[in-house]
PDB file of C-alpha atoms in Angstrom:
ATOM      1  CA  UNK A   1     137.903 106.693 122.243  1.00 90.00           C
ATOM      2  CA  UNK A   2     140.325 109.627 121.946  1.00 90.00           C
ATOM      3  CA  UNK A   3     143.227 107.549 123.274  1.00 88.00           C
ATOM      4  CA  UNK A   4     142.382 104.789 120.794  1.00 90.00           C
ATOM      5  CA  UNK A   5     142.320 107.261 117.889  1.00 92.00           C
ATOM      6  CA  UNK A   6     145.552 108.809 119.115  1.00 91.00           C
ATOM      7  CA  UNK A   7     147.245 105.410 119.269  1.00 89.00           C
ATOM      8  CA  UNK A   8     145.968 104.539 115.790  1.00 90.00           C
ATOM      9  CA  UNK A   9     147.710 107.618 114.379  1.00 89.00           C
ATOM     10  CA  UNK A  10     150.956 106.828 116.175  1.00 87.00           C
ATOM     11  CA  UNK A  11     150.773 103.201 115.014  1.00 86.00           C
ATOM     12  CA  UNK A  12     150.091 104.277 111.439  1.00 85.00           C
ATOM     13  CA  UNK A  13     153.159 106.527 111.351  1.00 84.00           C
ATOM     14  CA  UNK A  14     155.314 103.747 112.811  1.00 80.00           C
ATOM     15  CA  UNK A  15     153.878 100.874 110.781  1.00 78.00           C
ATOM     16  CA  UNK A  16     153.327 102.520 107.414  1.00 70.00           C
ATOM     17  CA  UNK A  17     156.959 102.963 106.405  1.00 63.00           C
ATOM     18  CA  UNK A  18     156.264 105.300 103.522  1.00 67.00           C
ATOM     19  CA  UNK A  19     154.535 107.887 105.731  1.00 64.00           C
ATOM     20  CA  UNK A  20     157.371 108.520 108.159  1.00 63.00           C
ATOM     21  CA  UNK A  21     160.127 107.814 105.663  1.00 65.00           C
ATOM     22  CA  UNK A  22     158.906 109.646 102.572  1.00 73.00           C
ATOM     23  CA  UNK A  23     156.729 112.319 104.129  1.00 77.00           C
ATOM     24  CA  UNK A  24     158.129 113.414 107.496  1.00 78.00           C
ATOM     25  CA  UNK A  25     156.031 116.586 107.612  1.00 81.00           C
ATOM     26  CA  UNK A  26     152.805 114.605 107.274  1.00 82.00           C
ATOM     27  CA  UNK A  27     154.081 112.171 109.890  1.00 83.00           C
ATOM     28  CA  UNK A  28     154.767 115.137 112.199  1.00 85.00           C
ATOM     29  CA  UNK A  29     151.269 116.488 111.578  1.00 87.00           C
ATOM     30  CA  UNK A  30     149.682 113.133 112.414  1.00 88.00           C
ATOM     31  CA  UNK A  31     151.796 112.712 115.542  1.00 89.00           C
ATOM     32  CA  UNK A  32     150.947 116.216 116.743  1.00 90.00           C
ATOM     33  CA  UNK A  33     147.283 115.406 116.149  1.00 92.00           C
ATOM     34  CA  UNK A  34     147.761 112.182 118.135  1.00 92.00           C
ATOM     35  CA  UNK A  35     149.288 114.112 121.045  1.00 90.00           C
ATOM     36  CA  UNK A  36     146.402 116.585 120.965  1.00 92.00           C
ATOM     37  CA  UNK A  37     143.836 113.762 120.995  1.00 93.00           C
ATOM     38  CA  UNK A  38     145.608 112.004 123.861  1.00 89.00           C
ATOM     39  CA  UNK A  39     145.714 115.218 125.912  1.00 88.00           C
ATOM     40  CA  UNK A  40     142.037 115.863 125.212  1.00 92.00           C
ATOM     41  CA  UNK A  41     141.324 112.304 126.329  1.00 90.00           C
ATOM     42  CA  UNK A  42     143.236 112.936 129.560  1.00 85.00           C
ATOM     43  CA  UNK A  43     141.185 116.067 130.204  1.00 87.00           C
ATOM     44  CA  UNK A  44     137.986 114.089 129.704  1.00 90.00           C
ATOM     45  CA  UNK A  45     139.251 111.430 132.138  1.00 86.00           C
ATOM     46  CA  UNK A  46     139.921 114.107 134.761  1.00 84.00           C
ATOM     47  CA  UNK A  47     136.403 115.464 134.298  1.00 89.00           C
ATOM     48  CA  UNK A  48     134.938 111.974 134.758  1.00 90.00           C
ATOM     49  CA  UNK A  49     137.186 111.283 137.768  1.00 89.00           C
ATOM     50  CA  UNK A  50     136.214 114.581 139.421  1.00 88.00           C
ATOM     51  CA  UNK A  51     132.529 113.935 138.792  1.00 92.00           C
ATOM     52  CA  UNK A  52     132.916 110.597 140.600  1.00 92.00           C
ATOM     53  CA  UNK A  53     134.912 111.859 143.576  1.00 91.00           C
ATOM     54  CA  UNK A  54     138.320 110.618 142.399  1.00 87.00           C
ATOM     55  CA  UNK A  55     140.557 113.594 143.144  1.00 81.00           C
ATOM     56  CA  UNK A  56     144.121 112.213 143.032  1.00 79.00           C
ATOM     57  CA  UNK A  57     144.061 111.587 139.275  1.00 70.00           C
ATOM     58  CA  UNK A  58     147.205 112.894 137.501  1.00 69.00           C
ATOM     59  CA  UNK A  59     148.112 113.182 133.820  1.00 65.00           C
ATOM     60  CA  UNK A  60     151.366 113.692 131.966  1.00 67.00           C
ATOM     61  CA  UNK A  61     152.360 117.066 130.617  1.00 69.00           C
ATOM     62  CA  UNK A  62     154.618 115.975 127.764  1.00 72.00           C
ATOM     63  CA  UNK A  63     154.590 117.964 124.553  1.00 73.00           C
ATOM     64  CA  UNK A  64     156.210 117.797 121.152  1.00 71.00           C
ATOM     65  CA  UNK A  65     159.483 119.301 122.410  1.00 75.00           C
ATOM     66  CA  UNK A  66     159.704 116.553 125.039  1.00 78.00           C
ATOM     67  CA  UNK A  67     159.249 113.901 122.358  1.00 74.00           C
ATOM     68  CA  UNK A  68     161.964 115.502 120.220  1.00 73.00           C
ATOM     69  CA  UNK A  69     164.480 114.373 122.845  1.00 77.00           C
ATOM     70  CA  UNK A  70     164.071 110.892 121.355  1.00 75.00           C
ATOM     71  CA  UNK A  71     164.808 112.103 117.803  1.00 72.00           C
ATOM     72  CA  UNK A  72     168.159 110.548 116.859  1.00 70.00           C
ATOM     73  CA  UNK A  73     169.021 113.556 114.689  1.00 71.00           C
ATOM     74  CA  UNK A  74     171.010 113.231 111.502  1.00 74.00           C
ATOM     75  CA  UNK A  75     171.904 109.656 110.569  1.00 77.00           C
ATOM     76  CA  UNK A  76     175.156 108.840 108.781  1.00 77.00           C
ATOM     77  CA  UNK A  77     176.656 105.684 107.358  1.00 80.00           C
ATOM     78  CA  UNK A  78     179.412 104.482 109.677  1.00 79.00           C
ATOM     79  CA  UNK A  79     181.027 102.098 107.204  1.00 78.00           C
ATOM     80  CA  UNK A  80     181.300 101.676 103.459  1.00 75.00           C
ATOM     81  CA  UNK A  81     178.170  99.960 102.196  1.00 72.00           C
ATOM     82  CA  UNK A  82     177.652  97.561  99.320  1.00 72.00           C
ATOM     83  CA  UNK A  83     175.129 100.062  97.965  1.00 76.00           C
ATOM     84  CA  UNK A  84     177.929 102.484  97.144  1.00 81.00           C
ATOM     85  CA  UNK A  85     177.529 104.751 100.161  1.00 81.00           C
ATOM     86  CA  UNK A  86     180.660 105.816 102.004  1.00 83.00           C
ATOM     87  CA  UNK A  87     181.259 106.188 105.726  1.00 85.00           C
ATOM     88  CA  UNK A  88     180.162 109.631 106.879  1.00 83.00           C
ATOM     89  CA  UNK A  89     177.566 110.160 104.123  1.00 83.00           C
ATOM     90  CA  UNK A  90     174.167 111.333 105.291  1.00 80.00           C
ATOM     91  CA  UNK A  91     171.796 108.348 105.367  1.00 76.00           C
ATOM     92  CA  UNK A  92     168.861 110.132 103.753  1.00 73.00           C
ATOM     93  CA  UNK A  93     170.943 111.948 101.145  1.00 72.00           C
ATOM     94  CA  UNK A  94     168.955 114.739  99.539  1.00 72.00           C
ATOM     95  CA  UNK A  95     165.949 114.404 101.836  1.00 72.00           C
ATOM     96  CA  UNK A  96     166.900 117.327 104.060  1.00 69.00           C
ATOM     97  CA  UNK A  97     163.726 117.271 106.173  1.00 67.00           C
ATOM     98  CA  UNK A  98     164.074 113.644 107.321  1.00 69.00           C
ATOM     99  CA  UNK A  99     165.175 113.347 110.977  1.00 67.00           C
ATOM    100  CA  UNK A 100     165.746 117.083 111.150  1.00 67.00           C
ATOM    101  CA  UNK A 101     164.096 119.489 113.503  1.00 69.00           C
ATOM    102  CA  UNK A 102     160.322 119.887 113.182  1.00 74.00           C
ATOM    103  CA  UNK A 103     158.964 123.090 111.662  1.00 77.00           C
ATOM    104  CA  UNK A 104     158.896 125.983 114.146  1.00 80.00           C
ATOM    105  CA  UNK A 105     155.174 126.500 113.568  1.00 81.00           C
ATOM    106  CA  UNK A 106     154.486 122.971 114.896  1.00 78.00           C
ATOM    107  CA  UNK A 107     156.482 123.670 118.044  1.00 78.00           C
ATOM    108  CA  UNK A 108     154.648 126.974 118.546  1.00 79.00           C
ATOM    109  CA  UNK A 109     151.310 125.248 117.970  1.00 78.00           C
ATOM    110  CA  UNK A 110     152.218 122.627 120.566  1.00 78.00           C
ATOM    111  CA  UNK A 111     153.097 125.291 123.148  1.00 78.00           C
ATOM    112  CA  UNK A 112     149.597 126.689 122.744  1.00 76.00           C
ATOM    113  CA  UNK A 113     147.992 123.290 123.330  1.00 74.00           C
ATOM    114  CA  UNK A 114     149.300 122.753 126.853  1.00 67.00           C
ATOM    115  CA  UNK A 115     147.721 124.646 128.462  1.00 67.00           C
ATOM    116  CA  UNK A 116     145.129 125.179 125.774  1.00 67.00           C
ATOM    117  CA  UNK A 117     145.358 128.774 124.545  1.00 71.00           C
ATOM    118  CA  UNK A 118     142.029 129.316 122.831  1.00 66.00           C
ATOM    119  CA  UNK A 119     142.959 132.853 121.743  1.00 77.00           C
ATOM    120  CA  UNK A 120     145.663 131.445 119.468  1.00 74.00           C
ATOM    121  CA  UNK A 121     144.297 128.004 118.529  1.00 72.00           C
ATOM    122  CA  UNK A 122     140.698 129.021 117.826  1.00 75.00           C
ATOM    123  CA  UNK A 123     141.855 131.880 115.592  1.00 75.00           C
ATOM    124  CA  UNK A 124     143.229 129.448 113.016  1.00 60.00           C
TER     125      UNK A 124
END
């Protein structure tokens, strides 16, 4: 159930163009929530596996910083476009937060999720 909900959030960000394109912070929030749900689902699977004598069960340990490696970074036009944009212009123009680095508080929050640091997370 948690993996399904996690995938639904990731699919929504990818499929609903306006979310990722026009609201990158909300997209980041949903993706971080998806990662948290997936990790919680993995923990539950380990608990079930251990309860049933399956002891070689392994999970991934990828976090938000690992996923940022796939972020293409700033996008620029590489040729003059019919829309009036010139080569070298930033693709998103005035939308500074698009394809930039995620907010530092999200990265800090992610570090406290794996392993789960209840003293920090539960305080919020």
